[in-house]
GROMACS .gro file of N, CA, C and O in nm:
model
  328
    1UNK      N    1   9.207  14.153 -15.426
    1UNK     CA    2   9.342  14.091 -15.385
    1UNK      C    3   9.438  14.170 -15.482
    1UNK      O    4   9.419  14.167 -15.603
    2UNK      N    5   9.562  14.207 -15.417
    2UNK     CA    6   9.657  14.268 -15.501
    2UNK      C    7   9.775  14.176 -15.497
    2UNK      O    8   9.823  14.133 -15.382
    3UNK      N    9   9.831  14.127 -15.609
    3UNK     CA   10   9.948  14.041 -15.621
    3UNK      C   11  10.042  14.114 -15.693
    3UNK      O   12  10.030  14.174 -15.799
    4UNK      N   13  10.179  14.098 -15.644
    4UNK     CA   14  10.304  14.147 -15.718
    4UNK      C   15  10.332  14.072 -15.835
    4UNK      O   16  10.363  13.950 -15.818
    5UNK      N   17  10.337  14.121 -15.960
    5UNK     CA   18  10.408  14.054 -16.067
    5UNK      C   19  10.550  14.087 -16.081
    5UNK      O   20  10.613  14.003 -16.101
    6UNK      N   21  10.577  14.210 -16.059
    6UNK     CA   22  10.700  14.266 -16.053
    6UNK      C   23  10.718  14.360 -15.939
    6UNK      O   24  10.651  14.469 -15.942
    7UNK      N   25  10.761  14.324 -15.832
    7UNK     CA   26  10.757  14.397 -15.702
    7UNK      C   27  10.775  14.537 -15.725
    7UNK      O   28  10.884  14.602 -15.779
    8UNK      N   29  10.689  14.627 -15.682
    8UNK     CA   30  10.679  14.780 -15.685
    8UNK      C   31  10.652  14.840 -15.831
    8UNK      O   32  10.629  14.949 -15.836
    9UNK      N   33  10.670  14.753 -15.940
    9UNK     CA   34  10.647  14.801 -16.074
    9UNK      C   35  10.514  14.756 -16.132
    9UNK      O   36  10.448  14.832 -16.207
   10UNK      N   37  10.483  14.626 -16.124
   10UNK     CA   38  10.356  14.571 -16.183
   10UNK      C   39  10.268  14.499 -16.073
   10UNK      O   40  10.331  14.406 -16.020
   11UNK      N   41  10.154  14.524 -16.060
   11UNK     CA   42  10.063  14.473 -15.977
   11UNK      C   43   9.938  14.409 -16.026
   11UNK      O   44   9.888  14.478 -16.137
   12UNK      N   45   9.894  14.284 -15.999
   12UNK     CA   46   9.777  14.236 -16.057
   12UNK      C   47   9.664  14.259 -15.956
   12UNK      O   48   9.679  14.225 -15.834
   13UNK      N   49   9.549  14.317 -15.996
   13UNK     CA   50   9.434  14.350 -15.898
   13UNK      C   51   9.324  14.254 -15.951
   13UNK      O   52   9.282  14.264 -16.056
   14UNK      N   53   9.272  14.172 -15.856
   14UNK     CA   54   9.153  14.094 -15.884
   14UNK      C   55   9.062  14.088 -15.762
   14UNK      O   56   9.105  14.101 -15.640
   15UNK      N   57   8.940  14.084 -15.785
   15UNK     CA   58   8.827  14.097 -15.678
   15UNK      C   59   8.717  14.002 -15.720
   15UNK      O   60   8.659  14.019 -15.832
   16UNK      N   61   8.674  13.922 -15.631
   16UNK     CA   62   8.562  13.833 -15.659
   16UNK      C   63   8.425  13.918 -15.659
   16UNK      O   64   8.346  13.877 -15.734
   17UNK      N   65   8.432  14.016 -15.580
   17UNK     CA   66   8.322  14.110 -15.579
   17UNK      C   67   8.347  14.239 -15.638
   17UNK      O   68   8.437  14.307 -15.594
   18UNK      N   69   8.276  14.255 -15.757
   18UNK     CA   70   8.311  14.380 -15.844
   18UNK      C   71   8.296  14.513 -15.761
   18UNK      O   72   8.351  14.625 -15.801
   19UNK      N   73   8.213  14.507 -15.645
   19UNK     CA   74   8.199  14.637 -15.571
   19UNK      C   75   8.334  14.670 -15.501
   19UNK      O   76   8.354  14.781 -15.453
   20UNK      N   77   8.433  14.571 -15.490
   20UNK     CA   78   8.562  14.603 -15.414
   20UNK      C   79   8.674  14.659 -15.519
   20UNK      O   80   8.774  14.694 -15.482
   21UNK      N   81   8.646  14.657 -15.646
   21UNK     CA   82   8.744  14.694 -15.743
   21UNK      C   83   8.804  14.825 -15.739
   21UNK      O   84   8.922  14.849 -15.722
   22UNK      N   85   8.709  14.930 -15.711
   22UNK     CA   86   8.766  15.061 -15.687
   22UNK      C   87   8.866  15.073 -15.570
   22UNK      O   88   8.966  15.142 -15.568
   23UNK      N   89   8.824  15.008 -15.459
   23UNK     CA   90   8.906  15.003 -15.341
   23UNK      C   91   9.048  14.940 -15.382
   23UNK      O   92   9.146  14.992 -15.334
   24UNK      N   93   9.040  14.828 -15.437
   24UNK     CA   94   9.173  14.762 -15.460
   24UNK      C   95   9.257  14.846 -15.567
   24UNK      O   96   9.367  14.841 -15.552
   25UNK      N   97   9.188  14.881 -15.670
   25UNK     CA   98   9.259  14.963 -15.771
   25UNK      C   99   9.330  15.078 -15.712
   25UNK      O  100   9.448  15.112 -15.738
   26UNK      N  101   9.250  15.160 -15.626
   26UNK     CA  102   9.312  15.276 -15.562
   26UNK      C  103   9.433  15.237 -15.468
   26UNK      O  104   9.535  15.308 -15.493
   27UNK      N  105   9.434  15.130 -15.403
   27UNK     CA  106   9.546  15.084 -15.315
   27UNK      C  107   9.671  15.042 -15.402
   27UNK      O  108   9.786  15.078 -15.386
   28UNK      N  109   9.632  14.981 -15.524
   28UNK     CA  110   9.738  14.928 -15.607
   28UNK      C  111   9.799  15.059 -15.684
   28UNK      O  112   9.918  15.069 -15.697
   29UNK      N  113   9.703  15.151 -15.723
   29UNK     CA  114   9.781  15.281 -15.793
   29UNK      C  115   9.853  15.359 -15.692
   29UNK      O  116   9.971  15.401 -15.728
   30UNK      N  117   9.817  15.359 -15.573
   30UNK     CA  118   9.909  15.428 -15.469
   30UNK      C  119  10.047  15.364 -15.454
   30UNK      O  120  10.151  15.426 -15.442
   31UNK      N  121  10.050  15.223 -15.447
   31UNK     CA  122  10.166  15.159 -15.430
   31UNK      C  123  10.255  15.188 -15.555
   31UNK      O  124  10.375  15.213 -15.541
   32UNK      N  125  10.196  15.177 -15.675
   32UNK     CA  126  10.276  15.192 -15.788
   32UNK      C  127  10.317  15.340 -15.804
   32UNK      O  128  10.438  15.382 -15.842
   33UNK      N  129  10.240  15.433 -15.761
   33UNK     CA  130  10.269  15.582 -15.752
   33UNK      C  131  10.407  15.606 -15.660
   33UNK      O  132  10.480  15.682 -15.699
   34UNK      N  133  10.394  15.545 -15.545
   34UNK     CA  134  10.512  15.560 -15.457
   34UNK      C  135  10.633  15.511 -15.530
   34UNK      O  136  10.749  15.588 -15.523
   35UNK      N  137  10.641  15.401 -15.603
   35UNK     CA  138  10.753  15.363 -15.678
   35UNK      C  139  10.790  15.462 -15.789
   35UNK      O  140  10.910  15.488 -15.806
   36UNK      N  141  10.684  15.501 -15.853
   36UNK     CA  142  10.712  15.595 -15.957
   36UNK      C  143  10.768  15.727 -15.921
   36UNK      O  144  10.843  15.794 -15.990
   37UNK      N  145  10.724  15.778 -15.798
   37UNK     CA  146  10.785  15.896 -15.749
   37UNK      C  147  10.939  15.868 -15.714
   37UNK      O  148  11.023  15.976 -15.748
   38UNK      N  149  10.958  15.764 -15.663
   38UNK     CA  150  11.113  15.734 -15.632
   38UNK      C  151  11.198  15.723 -15.748
   38UNK      O  152  11.306  15.780 -15.759
   39UNK      N  153  11.142  15.673 -15.863
   39UNK     CA  154  11.203  15.657 -15.997
   39UNK      C  155  11.207  15.791 -16.059
   39UNK      O  156  11.322  15.838 -16.124
   40UNK      N  157  11.100  15.867 -16.062
   40UNK     CA  158  11.088  15.997 -16.109
   40UNK      C  159  11.099  16.020 -16.269
   40UNK      O  160  11.127  16.116 -16.322
   41UNK      N  161  11.077  15.895 -16.336
   41UNK     CA  162  11.067  15.915 -16.492
   41UNK      C  163  10.944  15.848 -16.558
   41UNK      O  164  10.929  15.857 -16.686
   42UNK      N  165  10.859  15.783 -16.489
   42UNK     CA  166  10.753  15.704 -16.549
   42UNK      C  167  10.627  15.732 -16.489
   42UNK      O  168  10.617  15.777 -16.359
   43UNK      N  169  10.509  15.695 -16.550
   43UNK     CA  170  10.390  15.725 -16.484
   43UNK      C  171  10.313  15.596 -16.460
   43UNK      O  172  10.389  15.484 -16.457
   44UNK      N  173  10.187  15.590 -16.441
   44UNK     CA  174  10.106  15.462 -16.418
   44UNK      C  175  10.012  15.434 -16.520
   44UNK      O  176   9.955  15.514 -16.569
   45UNK      N  177  10.020  15.292 -16.564
   45UNK     CA  178   9.937  15.244 -16.649
   45UNK      C  179   9.839  15.136 -16.593
   45UNK      O  180   9.884  15.048 -16.539
   46UNK      N  181   9.702  15.167 -16.602
   46UNK     CA  182   9.606  15.067 -16.550
   46UNK      C  183   9.552  15.006 -16.661
   46UNK      O  184   9.501  15.067 -16.765
   47UNK      N  185   9.546  14.868 -16.671
   47UNK     CA  186   9.501  14.790 -16.789
   47UNK      C  187   9.389  14.704 -16.748
   47UNK      O  188   9.408  14.630 -16.647
   48UNK      N  189   9.277  14.722 -16.802
   48UNK     CA  190   9.164  14.627 -16.764
   48UNK      C  191   9.170  14.485 -16.839
   48UNK      O  192   9.165  14.503 -16.969
   49UNK      N  193   9.194  14.381 -16.781
   49UNK     CA  194   9.202  14.247 -16.844
   49UNK      C  195   9.070  14.173 -16.855
   49UNK      O  196   9.045  14.082 -16.932
   50UNK      N  197   8.963  14.204 -16.755
   50UNK     CA  198   8.846  14.143 -16.735
   50UNK      C  199   8.755  14.219 -16.663
   50UNK      O  200   8.799  14.340 -16.613
   51UNK      N  201   8.649  14.179 -16.625
   51UNK     CA  202   8.550  14.264 -16.553
   51UNK      C  203   8.600  14.279 -16.410
   51UNK      O  204   8.554  14.399 -16.350
   52UNK      N  205   8.685  14.192 -16.366
   52UNK     CA  206   8.731  14.223 -16.201
   52UNK      C  207   8.881  14.182 -16.210
   52UNK      O  208   8.918  14.166 -16.101
   53UNK      N  209   8.958  14.205 -16.315
   53UNK     CA  210   9.092  14.176 -16.323
   53UNK      C  211   9.169  14.300 -16.390
   53UNK      O  212   9.125  14.316 -16.513
   54UNK      N  213   9.264  14.347 -16.336
   54UNK     CA  214   9.345  14.457 -16.383
   54UNK      C  215   9.491  14.452 -16.349
   54UNK      O  216   9.510  14.373 -16.268
   55UNK      N  217   9.574  14.510 -16.434
   55UNK     CA  218   9.709  14.524 -16.382
   55UNK      C  219   9.736  14.685 -16.369
   55UNK      O  220   9.680  14.755 -16.448
   56UNK      N  221   9.815  14.700 -16.271
   56UNK     CA  222   9.864  14.840 -16.255
   56UNK      C  223  10.014  14.849 -16.247
   56UNK      O  224  10.077  14.758 -16.182
   57UNK      N  225  10.059  14.926 -16.356
   57UNK     CA  226  10.219  14.920 -16.373
   57UNK      C  227  10.274  15.060 -16.381
   57UNK      O  228  10.209  15.146 -16.431
   58UNK      N  229  10.405  15.061 -16.333
   58UNK     CA  230  10.486  15.184 -16.352
   58UNK      C  231  10.521  15.171 -16.495
   58UNK      O  232  10.593  15.061 -16.525
   59UNK      N  233  10.508  15.267 -16.580
   59UNK     CA  234  10.527  15.240 -16.724
   59UNK      C  235  10.615  15.367 -16.794
   59UNK      O  236  10.562  15.474 -16.761
   60UNK      N  237  10.706  15.329 -16.851
   60UNK     CA  238  10.780  15.441 -16.920
   60UNK      C  239  10.693  15.502 -17.037
   60UNK      O  240  10.729  15.598 -17.095
   61UNK      N  241  10.599  15.429 -17.090
   61UNK     CA  242  10.509  15.470 -17.198
   61UNK      C  243  10.417  15.575 -17.147
   61UNK      O  244  10.349  15.630 -17.226
   62UNK      N  245  10.416  15.604 -17.017
   62UNK     CA  246  10.324  15.699 -16.960
   62UNK      C  247  10.412  15.805 -16.901
   62UNK      O  248  10.504  15.794 -16.831
   63UNK      N  249  10.379  15.943 -16.932
   63UNK     CA  250  10.453  16.056 -16.878
   63UNK      C  251  10.452  16.043 -16.711
   63UNK      O  252  10.349  16.027 -16.667
   64UNK      N  253  10.574  16.086 -16.666
   64UNK     CA  254  10.584  16.105 -16.519
   64UNK      C  255  10.469  16.203 -16.467
   64UNK      O  256  10.434  16.290 -16.532
   65UNK      N  257  10.404  16.142 -16.366
   65UNK     CA  258  10.306  16.234 -16.291
   65UNK      C  259  10.160  16.202 -16.362
   65UNK      O  260  10.062  16.263 -16.307
   66UNK      N  261  10.152  16.118 -16.446
   66UNK     CA  262  10.022  16.085 -16.524
   66UNK      C  263   9.993  15.936 -16.490
   66UNK      O  264  10.063  15.866 -16.477
   67UNK      N  265   9.843  15.916 -16.498
   67UNK     CA  266   9.795  15.796 -16.485
   67UNK      C  267   9.707  15.771 -16.607
   67UNK      O  268   9.617  15.844 -16.633
   68UNK      N  269   9.737  15.669 -16.678
   68UNK     CA  270   9.647  15.634 -16.799
   68UNK      C  271   9.585  15.500 -16.781
   68UNK      O  272   9.638  15.419 -16.728
   69UNK      N  273   9.475  15.496 -16.841
   69UNK     CA  274   9.392  15.363 -16.850
   69UNK      C  275   9.369  15.302 -16.990
   69UNK      O  276   9.368  15.380 -17.086
   70UNK      N  277   9.370  15.174 -17.001
   70UNK     CA  278   9.341  15.113 -17.138
   70UNK      C  279   9.264  14.987 -17.112
   70UNK      O  280   9.288  14.930 -17.006
   71UNK      N  281   9.221  14.946 -17.221
   71UNK     CA  282   9.143  14.815 -17.215
   71UNK      C  283   9.247  14.702 -17.260
   71UNK      O  284   9.312  14.721 -17.366
   72UNK      N  285   9.262  14.592 -17.206
   72UNK     CA  286   9.341  14.477 -17.242
   72UNK      C  287   9.272  14.406 -17.356
   72UNK      O  288   9.158  14.431 -17.389
   73UNK      N  289   9.331  14.324 -17.427
   73UNK     CA  290   9.294  14.250 -17.546
   73UNK      C  291   9.172  14.162 -17.526
   73UNK      O  292   9.107  14.145 -17.603
   74UNK      N  293   9.155  14.114 -17.390
   74UNK     CA  294   9.040  14.029 -17.371
   74UNK      C  295   8.913  14.098 -17.336
   74UNK      O  296   8.816  14.041 -17.304
   75UNK      N  297   8.923  14.241 -17.325
   75UNK     CA  298   8.786  14.301 -17.298
   75UNK      C  299   8.739  14.371 -17.422
   75UNK      O  300   8.815  14.465 -17.464
   76UNK      N  301   8.615  14.333 -17.457
   76UNK     CA  302   8.569  14.421 -17.561
   76UNK      C  303   8.506  14.546 -17.521
   76UNK      O  304   8.472  14.575 -17.404
   77UNK      N  305   8.496  14.653 -17.615
   77UNK     CA  306   8.452  14.779 -17.583
   77UNK      C  307   8.310  14.776 -17.537
   77UNK      O  308   8.273  14.857 -17.443
   78UNK      N  309   8.234  14.685 -17.588
   78UNK     CA  310   8.094  14.675 -17.534
   78UNK      C  311   8.071  14.626 -17.390
   78UNK      O  312   7.970  14.661 -17.328
   79UNK      N  313   8.173  14.565 -17.339
   79UNK     CA  314   8.169  14.512 -17.209
   79UNK      C  315   8.228  14.595 -17.117
   79UNK      O  316   8.244  14.551 -16.987
   80UNK      N  317   8.296  14.698 -17.151
   80UNK     CA  318   8.379  14.795 -17.056
   80UNK      C  319   8.285  14.868 -16.974
   80UNK      O  320   8.172  14.904 -17.011
   81UNK      N  321   8.326  14.878 -16.845
   81UNK     CA  322   8.249  14.962 -16.755
   81UNK      C  323   8.274  15.113 -16.788
   81UNK      O  324   8.383  15.148 -16.827
   82UNK      N  325   8.163  15.193 -16.773
   82UNK     CA  326   8.182  15.338 -16.829
   82UNK      C  327   8.269  15.411 -16.731
   82UNK      O  328   8.285  15.386 -16.632
   0.00000   0.00000   0.00000
């Protein structure tokens, strides 16, 4: 499920079934990418908050045209998906 935290800029992606994560993340990244292209100054930041929970955000911390990934504070490196 994709929920807007800040319409067009920050999306929350949650899936009860881990097999759906890639599909949901791709859809959320595409939504954010469309907004980033309109803005023309920011990239996309994907943050993993848990095993099946992520945020996808248009971020000024990421160069335009790029997508970066990071682990959120609640996910340890040992539990991260490769």
